[in-house]
Amino acid sequence: MDERADDGPAMTNTDAAEQHALPGFEAVARLAAHTLGVPLVALLLGDGSAFWYAPPGLPETLPLDDALLSACRDIARHGAAEVIKDARADVRFLPAGADPAHAAVGFLACEAVYGLDGQKLGALFAIDRKPRLSLGNGELAALRDAAALAGTGAALRSYLHRIDPATRLPHRNAFFSDLRAQLPYDSGTAWLVVIETAPVARFDAFVRAMGYTYADALTRATAERVQRWIMPGMQLYQVAPSRLAVLLPNQREAPTPAQLDALVEVLREPVDCLGISLSLQPGVGLLEVEASELRGGDPLRRVMNAAWMAMGTARGWALYDRRDDERQRQEFFLVTELAAALSEGTELELHYQPRVELHSGRCVTLEALARWRHPTLGAVSPATFVPLAEQAGLMRTMTDWVFDRGIAQLAAWRREGLDVRLSLNVSSIDLDNQLQPRLAAAAQRHGVPLNRLELEFTESTAIHHNELTRDTLVALREAGVGIAIDDFGVGYSNLDALRRMPANSLKIDQSLVRGIDARWYDAALVSAMVALGHDFGFRVVMEGVETESVLATVRDMACDEVQGYHIARPMPATQVAGWLHGHAAGALG
Ligand code: C2E
Ligand code: MG
Ligand code: MG
């Protein structure tokens, strides 16, 4: 029994940079330290890592300082077994001329450590402060046994260093160390294929529904398919939970388009995993990695971009494209900037564009349009930032901001005696049973009646509705809120669904209206839409009235309202009152 065992924790250490502890090292080292009666046992491995153990409770510890470490590394590199009975007489431990009375190390015994395949991995050291006259056979045997056990631990560690225990696939560490090994001289290139098995949100949904055991089984099942596809010499890795990578052997040509098509095809077949059949939505990316990129670059990030771009496409695979990458980085930058702009509220603004009633010439409604002026990028179009807000989960925050800002402004105009309605654009993401309470809360906050507000949904949002969205729209209508179907005529409408829409207004898309005076077929189309809209009981609004001639054509079609640059461009709130006062009835001519 080790009488020092209860004197507090033993001191063990690994190189700070090392990711994995060495399984079983402390137990092995404690046995060796006890049997040999030494204050320090150290294990040095050929990969540069060092592990050491000092039994607790000794009056004087023996630190594995840099000098001792480098002397031991020297021994580990060269000899097999070695016993240095008096290290004070050895220049590796006591520099020539130094006083032996101050030597830190007096004795050292070393035994080589081998891996399971007999390959030398490093050496185990028993180190004492005082020299020794001899080392008994029993002690030597104990050191040999400890070295053998340390070898098993080291083999297990290097396995864990490469293999994910859950999926049993080599993981990202292994991927990078193999990639570096393939491009050792800062020159040359290697081809890399990355497979995203499913969109991350979808994979997370699998995990939430089925647990990690299922997700791991799914990754293994997918890996088996890739395994069947890969050619000799290629190596497969799992670089993230839903992401696999294949490294092609040095200087091999890129996989051919036919080979990549075959990979996508095999990945798209439904996977039968633990009795459940699932269709994945894979994306495969291809990248030629430059050796120089291994210093500081991130080839995995780049190829993931290609895989991500490929995910929703018919082909399912894509070669890395710098422009796509830059666009995605720019989008990411914009999303973070937009999130900041929304929380600070200083860079965002609403502009207002009048909608004018044709028969009276009066401005009946103002449409609020979001504007973002970024301090360095300048004006960013809503056509760019609205879809980004949708993708990044910022849409509700943005809509709430638009509601609040727009309705506050409407309340201010009403106090000045201006009586207009305000129309607000909303995204499909907003269309749920919270929409009505959100709008009602903003209206109440600013004391504006709901019947002075209208919401605009794009045609595709409004038409592809289910019962829940229909209920939401009906609730809004019943509360007095107007509903407009925006950008009508460019989607693929189901006319029966349109007829049943609980909407008041139909806004015909500007792309159809703009050339109406020059293109007879646009005129025919728009005039049919106006008739249909009226038959279904909607007010018909023409967007994109840019010229006098378009206005004249539109007037003949008996539509209800017009909106466009010819009437007024969207303008800041400060200009609206002036415009309204200047816009006399009949100003449309
Ligand atoms: P939209 O709702 O159809 O808005 C009309 C767009 O057409 C506006 O572009 C407006 O400036 C532009 N426009 C108006 N008259 C004319 C014209 O005569 N000719 C031409 N060529 N264009 C005209 P904007 O402001 O760039 O907005 C683009 C789209 O972004 C909007 O289309 C709307 O779908 C979306 N959007 C803008 N603000 C918001 C918002 O606050 N929330 C949401 N969800 N979407 C918004
Ligand atoms: Mg609109
Ligand atoms: Mg529109």
XYZ file of C-alpha atoms and ligand atoms in Angstrom:
637
model
C 0.000 0.000 0.000
C 1.342 3.409 -0.893
C 1.514 5.304 2.387
C 1.486 8.586 0.441
C -1.730 7.821 -1.360
C -3.890 10.002 0.885
C -1.631 13.025 0.916
C -3.546 14.934 -1.756
C -3.807 14.646 -5.500
C -0.856 13.418 -7.495
C 0.656 15.874 -9.930
C 0.345 14.803 -13.512
C 0.680 16.905 -16.565
C 0.346 16.726 -20.287
C 1.600 19.215 -22.823
C -0.992 21.961 -22.854
C -1.421 21.645 -26.597
C -2.365 17.994 -26.425
C -6.025 17.305 -26.897
C -6.306 13.831 -25.414
C -5.129 12.594 -22.055
C -3.324 9.287 -22.135
C -5.736 6.597 -20.958
C -4.425 4.763 -17.872
C -1.199 6.759 -17.591
C -1.679 7.853 -14.012
C -2.273 4.293 -12.757
C 0.734 2.912 -14.646
C 3.000 5.739 -13.520
C 1.906 5.412 -9.892
C 2.772 1.696 -9.919
C 6.173 2.405 -11.471
C 6.933 5.265 -9.067
C 5.996 3.145 -6.084
C 7.880 0.006 -7.156
C 11.026 1.884 -8.094
C 10.701 4.411 -5.284
C 11.278 7.425 -7.576
C 9.807 10.946 -7.277
C 9.174 11.348 -11.004
C 7.904 9.136 -13.842
C 7.675 10.644 -17.310
C 6.435 9.421 -20.651
C 7.659 11.153 -23.803
C 6.083 10.305 -27.139
C 7.482 10.733 -30.618
C 4.672 13.169 -31.547
C 6.187 15.654 -29.075
C 3.715 15.120 -26.254
C 4.921 14.598 -22.685
C 3.110 13.162 -19.653
C 4.550 13.106 -16.166
C 3.625 11.913 -12.713
C 4.971 12.936 -9.307
C 3.695 11.010 -6.280
C 1.942 13.332 -3.841
C 3.237 14.158 -0.406
C 6.976 14.044 -1.083
C 9.019 16.700 0.756
C 10.830 17.658 -2.452
C 9.357 17.241 -5.895
C 11.413 16.861 -9.023
C 10.018 19.036 -11.811
C 10.216 18.027 -15.433
C 11.749 21.349 -16.463
C 12.840 22.272 -19.976
C 16.443 21.095 -19.493
C 15.405 17.703 -18.152
C 12.709 17.380 -20.806
C 15.122 18.011 -23.652
C 17.726 15.604 -22.210
C 15.061 12.908 -21.888
C 13.803 13.572 -25.432
C 17.326 13.032 -26.648
C 17.517 9.665 -24.918
C 14.008 8.687 -26.058
C 14.943 9.412 -29.671
C 18.082 7.297 -29.698
C 18.378 4.415 -27.315
C 16.008 1.612 -26.413
C 16.490 0.714 -22.735
C 19.023 2.699 -20.741
C 19.974 2.988 -17.073
C 22.047 5.980 -15.977
C 23.108 5.184 -12.438
C 24.903 8.479 -11.890
C 23.492 11.233 -14.032
C 25.875 13.751 -12.431
C 28.639 12.218 -14.530
C 26.597 12.629 -17.740
C 26.941 15.910 -19.697
C 23.354 15.621 -20.903
C 22.222 16.153 -17.294
C 25.033 18.198 -15.861
C 26.763 20.625 -18.204
C 30.557 20.446 -18.134
C 31.970 22.571 -15.311
C 28.742 22.662 -13.294
C 28.842 21.713 -9.635
C 27.609 18.090 -9.127
C 26.335 19.093 -5.683
C 23.664 21.172 -7.413
C 22.599 18.519 -9.925
C 18.825 18.111 -10.008
C 18.922 14.578 -11.405
C 21.014 11.775 -9.970
C 19.542 8.659 -11.525
C 17.460 7.787 -14.539
C 16.123 4.534 -16.030
C 14.454 4.511 -19.438
C 12.474 1.886 -21.267
C 11.211 2.163 -24.850
C 7.439 2.292 -25.411
C 5.971 0.431 -28.367
C 2.552 0.612 -30.005
C 0.363 -2.404 -30.741
C 1.996 -2.954 -34.117
C 5.509 -2.969 -32.606
C 6.279 0.542 -33.798
C 8.339 2.581 -31.331
C 6.201 5.402 -29.925
C 8.487 6.935 -27.281
C 9.994 6.121 -23.882
C 9.064 5.872 -20.207
C 11.446 7.314 -17.582
C 11.886 6.700 -13.861
C 13.910 9.595 -12.432
C 15.433 10.158 -8.996
C 17.367 12.985 -7.388
C 20.120 10.762 -6.016
C 22.394 8.398 -7.920
C 21.860 4.661 -7.405
C 24.366 1.871 -7.275
C 22.202 -0.633 -9.048
C 18.723 -1.445 -10.223
C 17.322 -4.847 -9.260
C 15.893 -7.284 -11.799
C 12.455 -6.928 -10.220
C 12.610 -3.158 -10.603
C 13.765 -3.422 -14.202
C 10.922 -5.836 -14.931
C 8.427 -3.431 -13.316
C 9.686 -0.598 -15.531
C 9.368 -2.816 -18.616
C 5.793 -3.779 -17.669
C 4.888 -0.140 -17.054
C 6.347 0.784 -20.451
C 4.278 -1.977 -22.114
C 1.083 -0.690 -20.466
C 1.937 2.913 -21.372
C 2.308 1.716 -24.990
C -1.236 0.338 -24.930
C -2.493 3.655 -23.535
C -0.583 5.586 -26.193
C -2.064 3.398 -28.952
C -5.547 3.987 -27.555
C -4.886 7.708 -27.368
C -3.771 7.904 -30.959
C -6.874 5.955 -31.939
C -9.071 8.393 -30.019
C -7.087 11.212 -31.559
C -8.311 10.057 -34.972
C -11.560 8.202 -34.491
C -14.958 9.457 -33.324
C -16.046 6.832 -30.784
C -19.760 7.263 -31.623
C -19.599 6.900 -35.392
C -16.235 5.083 -35.525
C -15.119 7.323 -38.379
C -11.855 9.276 -38.477
C -12.716 12.818 -37.439
C -11.585 16.362 -38.125
C -8.190 16.024 -36.352
C -7.398 13.035 -38.510
C -8.573 14.894 -41.584
C -6.260 17.840 -40.989
C -3.271 15.745 -39.982
C -3.683 13.562 -43.091
C -4.132 16.616 -45.290
C -0.947 18.130 -43.872
C 0.846 14.835 -44.360
C -0.291 14.841 -47.977
C 1.048 18.337 -48.635
C 4.241 18.410 -46.578
C 6.423 20.798 -48.582
C 4.251 23.880 -48.928
C 3.637 23.039 -52.537
C 1.202 20.956 -54.535
C -2.535 20.563 -54.241
C -5.021 17.969 -53.054
C -8.643 17.420 -54.033
C -11.239 17.424 -51.362
C -14.909 16.397 -51.455
C -17.271 17.416 -48.676
C -20.737 16.001 -48.194
C -23.409 17.794 -46.198
C -25.863 15.007 -45.509
C -28.809 17.316 -44.797
C -29.431 20.989 -44.035
C -28.288 21.665 -40.480
C -31.797 22.607 -39.315
C -33.126 19.331 -40.723
C -30.378 17.304 -39.068
C -31.091 19.061 -35.761
C -34.740 18.124 -36.188
C -33.695 14.437 -36.544
C -31.704 14.752 -33.325
C -34.563 16.445 -31.484
C -37.042 13.835 -32.614
C -34.897 10.711 -32.401
C -31.868 11.458 -30.210
C -28.141 11.288 -30.876
C -28.069 7.501 -31.146
C -30.230 7.813 -34.208
C -28.210 10.729 -35.607
C -24.975 8.723 -35.188
C -26.548 5.700 -36.858
C -27.706 7.944 -39.682
C -24.206 9.353 -40.144
C -22.790 5.807 -40.205
C -25.399 4.707 -42.749
C -24.541 7.680 -44.952
C -20.831 7.015 -44.502
C -21.324 3.427 -45.673
C -22.797 4.723 -48.917
C -19.896 7.076 -49.443
C -17.550 4.188 -48.582
C -19.074 2.194 -51.454
C -18.481 5.115 -53.778
C -14.901 5.980 -52.894
C -12.041 4.632 -54.946
C -8.853 2.988 -53.661
C -6.612 5.387 -51.784
C -9.354 7.860 -50.923
C -10.017 8.332 -47.228
C -13.338 9.157 -45.581
C -13.740 11.394 -42.494
C -16.563 12.724 -40.405
C -15.667 16.383 -40.000
C -18.855 17.529 -38.203
C -22.074 15.836 -37.034
C -23.817 15.966 -40.415
C -20.761 16.434 -42.598
C -18.394 13.953 -44.232
C -15.185 14.641 -46.125
C -13.233 12.566 -48.628
C -9.560 13.276 -49.203
C -8.214 12.192 -52.571
C -4.705 10.790 -52.682
C -1.930 13.113 -53.696
C -1.952 14.498 -57.233
C -4.946 12.511 -58.281
C -7.267 14.145 -60.787
C -10.532 15.629 -59.542
C -13.489 13.235 -59.546
C -15.303 13.415 -62.880
C -18.789 14.947 -63.162
C -20.157 11.441 -63.765
C -18.563 10.199 -60.535
C -20.017 13.103 -58.592
C -23.443 12.526 -60.150
C -23.186 8.910 -59.001
C -22.300 10.023 -55.468
C -25.269 12.388 -55.310
C -27.558 9.694 -56.655
C -26.502 7.159 -54.053
C -26.891 9.750 -51.281
C -30.367 10.702 -52.427
C -31.776 7.201 -52.135
C -33.875 6.967 -48.983
C -31.813 5.684 -46.029
C -33.294 2.964 -43.889
C -31.961 3.813 -40.447
C -33.036 1.851 -37.351
C -36.228 0.892 -39.164
C -37.129 4.412 -40.287
C -36.840 5.410 -43.912
C -35.554 8.937 -44.509
C -34.709 10.988 -47.550
C -31.700 13.210 -47.038
C -31.041 16.383 -48.913
C -27.332 16.098 -49.607
C -25.013 18.771 -50.956
C -21.593 17.822 -52.288
C -18.773 20.360 -52.574
C -15.483 19.994 -54.406
C -12.311 21.983 -53.779
C -8.689 21.833 -54.852
C -6.706 22.721 -51.729
C -3.415 24.571 -52.164
C -0.636 23.553 -49.790
C -0.065 27.193 -48.877
C -3.627 27.343 -47.606
C -2.783 25.009 -44.749
C -1.006 27.902 -43.080
C -3.878 29.941 -41.694
C -6.446 29.172 -44.419
C -9.455 27.008 -43.837
C -10.118 24.647 -46.717
C -13.005 22.976 -44.890
C -14.854 26.261 -44.549
C -14.460 26.949 -48.263
C -15.547 23.538 -49.478
C -18.513 23.595 -47.085
C -19.677 26.677 -48.897
C -19.658 24.798 -52.177
C -21.568 21.911 -50.578
C -24.077 24.316 -49.136
C -24.576 26.040 -52.496
C -25.136 22.633 -54.089
C -27.642 21.451 -51.522
C -30.843 22.780 -53.013
C -29.825 22.353 -56.675
C -30.920 19.653 -59.110
C -27.315 18.548 -59.713
C -26.556 18.323 -55.999
C -22.799 18.974 -56.296
C -20.729 22.072 -56.989
C -17.141 23.089 -57.461
C -15.998 25.757 -55.010
C -16.550 29.209 -56.476
C -14.830 32.203 -54.933
C -17.656 34.553 -55.939
C -20.305 32.426 -54.203
C -18.068 32.292 -51.172
C -17.586 36.031 -51.102
C -21.298 36.602 -51.530
C -22.049 34.310 -48.596
C -19.469 36.016 -46.415
C -20.904 39.349 -47.401
C -24.384 38.078 -46.518
C -23.137 36.887 -43.172
C -21.557 40.271 -42.573
C -24.803 41.975 -43.590
C -26.857 39.764 -41.286
C -24.752 40.659 -38.257
C -24.851 44.306 -39.255
C -28.627 44.133 -39.761
C -29.095 42.551 -36.340
C -27.112 45.443 -34.837
C -29.044 47.997 -36.884
C -32.320 46.517 -35.638
C -31.280 46.623 -32.017
C -29.967 50.173 -32.259
C -32.607 51.410 -34.687
C -30.454 54.287 -35.941
C -29.566 53.136 -39.460
C -33.058 51.976 -40.410
C -35.749 54.278 -41.603
C -39.149 54.088 -43.269
C -39.954 55.880 -46.496
C -43.522 56.365 -47.627
C -44.959 56.074 -51.114
C -48.433 57.434 -51.892
C -51.176 55.310 -53.428
C -53.648 57.514 -55.249
C -57.289 56.792 -55.959
C -57.900 57.159 -59.712
C -61.425 58.493 -59.745
C -60.902 61.174 -57.077
C -57.188 61.794 -57.509
C -56.807 61.706 -53.698
C -53.987 60.030 -51.892
C -55.790 57.389 -49.854
C -52.934 55.244 -48.634
C -49.200 55.517 -47.941
C -47.081 52.404 -48.265
C -44.271 52.168 -45.719
C -41.024 50.878 -47.263
C -38.005 50.015 -45.153
C -34.696 51.733 -45.865
C -31.285 50.807 -44.475
C -28.348 53.156 -44.694
C -25.236 51.301 -43.597
C -22.374 53.539 -42.422
C -19.817 52.043 -44.824
C -21.865 50.180 -47.438
C -24.326 53.015 -48.020
C -27.935 52.300 -48.970
C -28.749 48.579 -48.903
C -31.852 47.640 -50.902
C -34.780 45.931 -49.166
C -34.601 43.384 -51.992
C -31.278 42.374 -50.358
C -31.938 42.772 -46.655
C -35.541 41.583 -46.399
C -34.724 38.034 -47.632
C -31.641 38.047 -45.364
C -33.759 38.990 -42.377
C -36.085 36.122 -43.282
C -33.249 33.594 -43.493
C -31.504 34.815 -40.354
C -34.552 34.732 -38.096
C -34.659 38.538 -37.844
C -37.929 39.059 -39.684
C -40.193 39.304 -36.673
C -37.929 41.856 -35.042
C -37.877 43.818 -38.263
C -41.654 43.665 -38.747
C -42.239 44.738 -35.164
C -39.889 47.666 -35.753
C -41.759 48.584 -38.985
C -45.126 48.340 -37.200
C -43.991 50.506 -34.349
C -42.183 53.125 -36.392
C -44.846 53.302 -39.131
C -47.813 53.472 -36.795
C -46.117 56.069 -34.565
C -45.617 58.195 -37.683
C -49.217 57.686 -38.773
C -50.375 58.803 -35.310
C -48.260 61.964 -35.656
C -49.802 62.747 -39.076
C -53.264 62.150 -37.698
C -52.561 64.653 -34.941
C -51.654 67.127 -37.707
C -55.022 66.458 -39.295
C -53.831 64.287 -42.208
C -56.205 61.445 -42.810
C -54.538 58.613 -44.736
C -54.287 54.896 -44.350
C -50.949 53.205 -43.853
C -50.021 50.028 -45.634
C -47.268 47.832 -44.176
C -45.398 45.004 -45.868
C -45.219 41.713 -44.012
C -43.338 38.546 -44.771
C -44.634 34.975 -44.908
C -42.745 34.382 -41.643
C -45.047 36.831 -39.873
C -48.180 35.088 -41.013
C -49.289 33.185 -37.917
C -51.753 33.643 -35.077
C -49.453 36.155 -33.349
C -49.682 38.627 -36.222
C -53.007 40.137 -35.264
C -52.064 40.657 -31.587
C -48.683 42.114 -32.609
C -50.304 44.630 -34.937
C -53.097 45.405 -32.474
C -50.561 46.061 -29.697
C -48.643 48.549 -31.855
C -51.879 50.266 -32.957
C -53.066 50.556 -29.381
C -49.717 51.881 -28.192
C -50.025 54.804 -30.588
C -53.807 55.199 -30.462
C -54.482 54.413 -34.119
C -57.655 52.514 -35.119
C -56.974 49.214 -36.898
C -59.152 50.210 -39.847
C -56.542 52.812 -40.812
C -54.014 50.026 -41.451
C -53.471 47.596 -44.269
C -51.053 44.672 -44.525
C -49.434 43.659 -47.823
C -48.515 40.021 -48.406
C -46.875 38.856 -51.593
C -48.963 36.729 -53.870
C -47.093 33.513 -53.075
C -47.397 34.061 -49.311
C -51.047 34.872 -49.463
C -52.131 32.187 -51.887
C -50.127 29.240 -50.557
C -51.884 29.480 -47.279
C -53.236 26.797 -45.066
C -56.179 26.947 -42.710
C -54.132 28.602 -39.969
C -52.986 31.447 -42.208
C -56.502 31.813 -43.522
C -57.778 32.125 -39.949
C -55.103 34.746 -39.285
C -56.166 36.778 -42.295
C -59.837 36.458 -41.389
C -59.087 37.632 -37.820
C -57.251 40.670 -39.204
C -60.107 41.479 -41.552
C -62.636 41.178 -38.771
C -60.559 43.592 -36.703
C -60.859 46.083 -39.583
C -57.341 45.701 -41.007
C -57.110 45.818 -44.801
C -55.356 42.957 -46.592
C -53.589 43.469 -49.919
C -52.107 40.844 -52.191
C -48.813 42.362 -53.349
C -46.852 41.710 -56.558
C -49.786 39.929 -58.127
C -49.304 38.342 -61.541
C -45.738 37.080 -61.264
C -46.362 34.022 -59.088
C -48.265 30.931 -60.026
C -51.687 31.644 -58.718
C -54.383 29.193 -58.080
C -57.328 31.335 -59.111
C -59.742 29.425 -56.957
C -57.529 30.060 -53.936
C -57.387 33.720 -54.955
C -61.173 33.917 -55.083
C -61.398 32.609 -51.528
C -58.726 34.951 -50.166
C -59.977 37.163 -47.357
C -58.294 40.186 -49.006
C -59.523 43.653 -50.005
C -56.947 44.722 -52.538
C -55.016 43.215 -55.372
C -51.767 44.998 -56.283
C -50.691 44.175 -59.816
C -46.929 43.754 -60.030
C -44.941 46.631 -61.442
C -43.071 44.398 -63.900
C -46.371 43.882 -65.773
C -47.518 47.494 -65.475
C -44.319 49.310 -66.448
C -44.431 48.421 -70.164
C -48.177 48.320 -70.490
C -48.292 51.219 -72.972
C -45.752 49.547 -75.279
C -46.517 45.833 -75.055
C -50.007 44.827 -76.129
C -49.757 41.436 -74.407
C -48.933 43.044 -71.032
C -51.908 45.341 -71.557
C -54.132 42.356 -72.388
C -52.891 40.454 -69.360
C -53.297 43.365 -66.971
C -56.725 44.267 -68.230
C -57.849 40.641 -67.730
C -56.434 40.761 -64.189
C -58.290 43.977 -63.418
C -61.562 42.418 -64.573
C -60.889 39.255 -62.573
C -59.921 41.256 -59.471
C -63.150 43.251 -59.689
C -65.213 40.110 -60.228
C -63.685 38.665 -57.059
C -64.556 41.860 -55.175
C -61.051 43.335 -54.747
C -59.907 46.897 -55.182
C -57.267 46.792 -57.894
C -54.041 48.741 -57.411
C -51.466 49.233 -60.174
C -47.841 49.297 -59.020
C -45.034 50.752 -61.148
C -46.860 53.600 -62.878
C -43.728 55.316 -64.119
C -44.983 57.546 -66.951
C -47.891 59.651 -68.084
C -48.548 57.241 -70.927
C -48.780 54.244 -68.563
C -51.145 56.238 -66.367
C -53.380 56.951 -69.369
C -53.471 53.266 -70.356
C -54.231 52.221 -66.796
C -57.007 54.762 -66.513
C -58.791 53.106 -69.440
C -58.756 49.845 -67.545
C -60.824 51.288 -64.731
C -58.487 50.223 -61.955
C -58.969 51.730 -58.507
C -55.606 53.016 -57.320
C -52.237 53.780 -58.826
C -48.761 53.844 -57.295
C -45.453 54.576 -58.973
C -42.631 56.979 -59.693
C -44.873 59.077 -61.956
C -47.083 59.892 -58.989
C -44.383 59.997 -56.324
C -41.261 58.166 -55.317
C -41.013 56.754 -51.810
C -40.019 59.698 -49.574
C -38.885 60.303 -45.989
C -41.618 61.039 -43.439
C -40.569 64.692 -43.247
C -41.569 65.270 -46.897
C -44.934 63.556 -46.770
C -47.080 66.372 -45.357
C -45.670 68.825 -47.922
C -46.312 66.399 -50.742
C -49.874 65.699 -49.592
C -50.658 69.405 -49.352
C -49.131 70.095 -52.760
C -50.918 67.194 -54.367
C -54.280 68.775 -55.068
C -57.212 66.657 -56.110
C -57.107 66.275 -59.862
C -53.326 66.496 -59.944
C -53.333 63.261 -61.895
C -54.725 65.165 -64.825
P -43.198 46.174 -52.772
O -43.918 46.023 -51.500
O -43.834 45.674 -54.003
O -42.841 47.698 -52.872
C -42.805 48.391 -54.067
C -41.421 48.539 -54.544
O -41.409 49.115 -55.822
C -40.601 49.486 -53.698
O -39.264 49.054 -53.770
C -40.774 50.802 -54.424
O -39.729 51.713 -54.161
C -40.729 50.337 -55.834
N -41.469 51.214 -56.737
C -42.488 52.005 -56.450
N -42.919 52.638 -57.569
C -42.149 52.212 -58.569
C -42.091 52.509 -59.988
O -42.842 53.287 -60.529
N -41.146 51.871 -60.700
C -40.276 50.992 -60.138
N -39.383 50.423 -60.914
N -40.299 50.679 -58.813
C -41.226 51.303 -58.048
P -38.386 48.889 -52.511
O -38.677 49.952 -51.520
O -36.999 48.714 -52.977
O -38.918 47.546 -51.872
C -38.769 46.353 -52.507
C -39.546 45.289 -51.817
O -38.990 45.026 -50.525
C -40.998 45.678 -51.541
O -41.745 45.465 -52.672
C -41.343 44.740 -50.417
O -41.663 43.468 -50.916
C -40.026 44.638 -49.678
N -40.083 45.523 -48.507
C -39.819 46.846 -48.413
N -40.010 47.272 -47.165
C -40.433 46.212 -46.448
C -40.817 45.998 -45.093
O -40.846 46.914 -44.276
N -41.197 44.734 -44.718
C -41.210 43.711 -45.615
N -41.601 42.484 -45.176
N -40.875 43.870 -46.895
C -40.489 45.098 -47.303
Mg -45.714 46.270 -50.981
Mg -45.227 45.125 -54.923
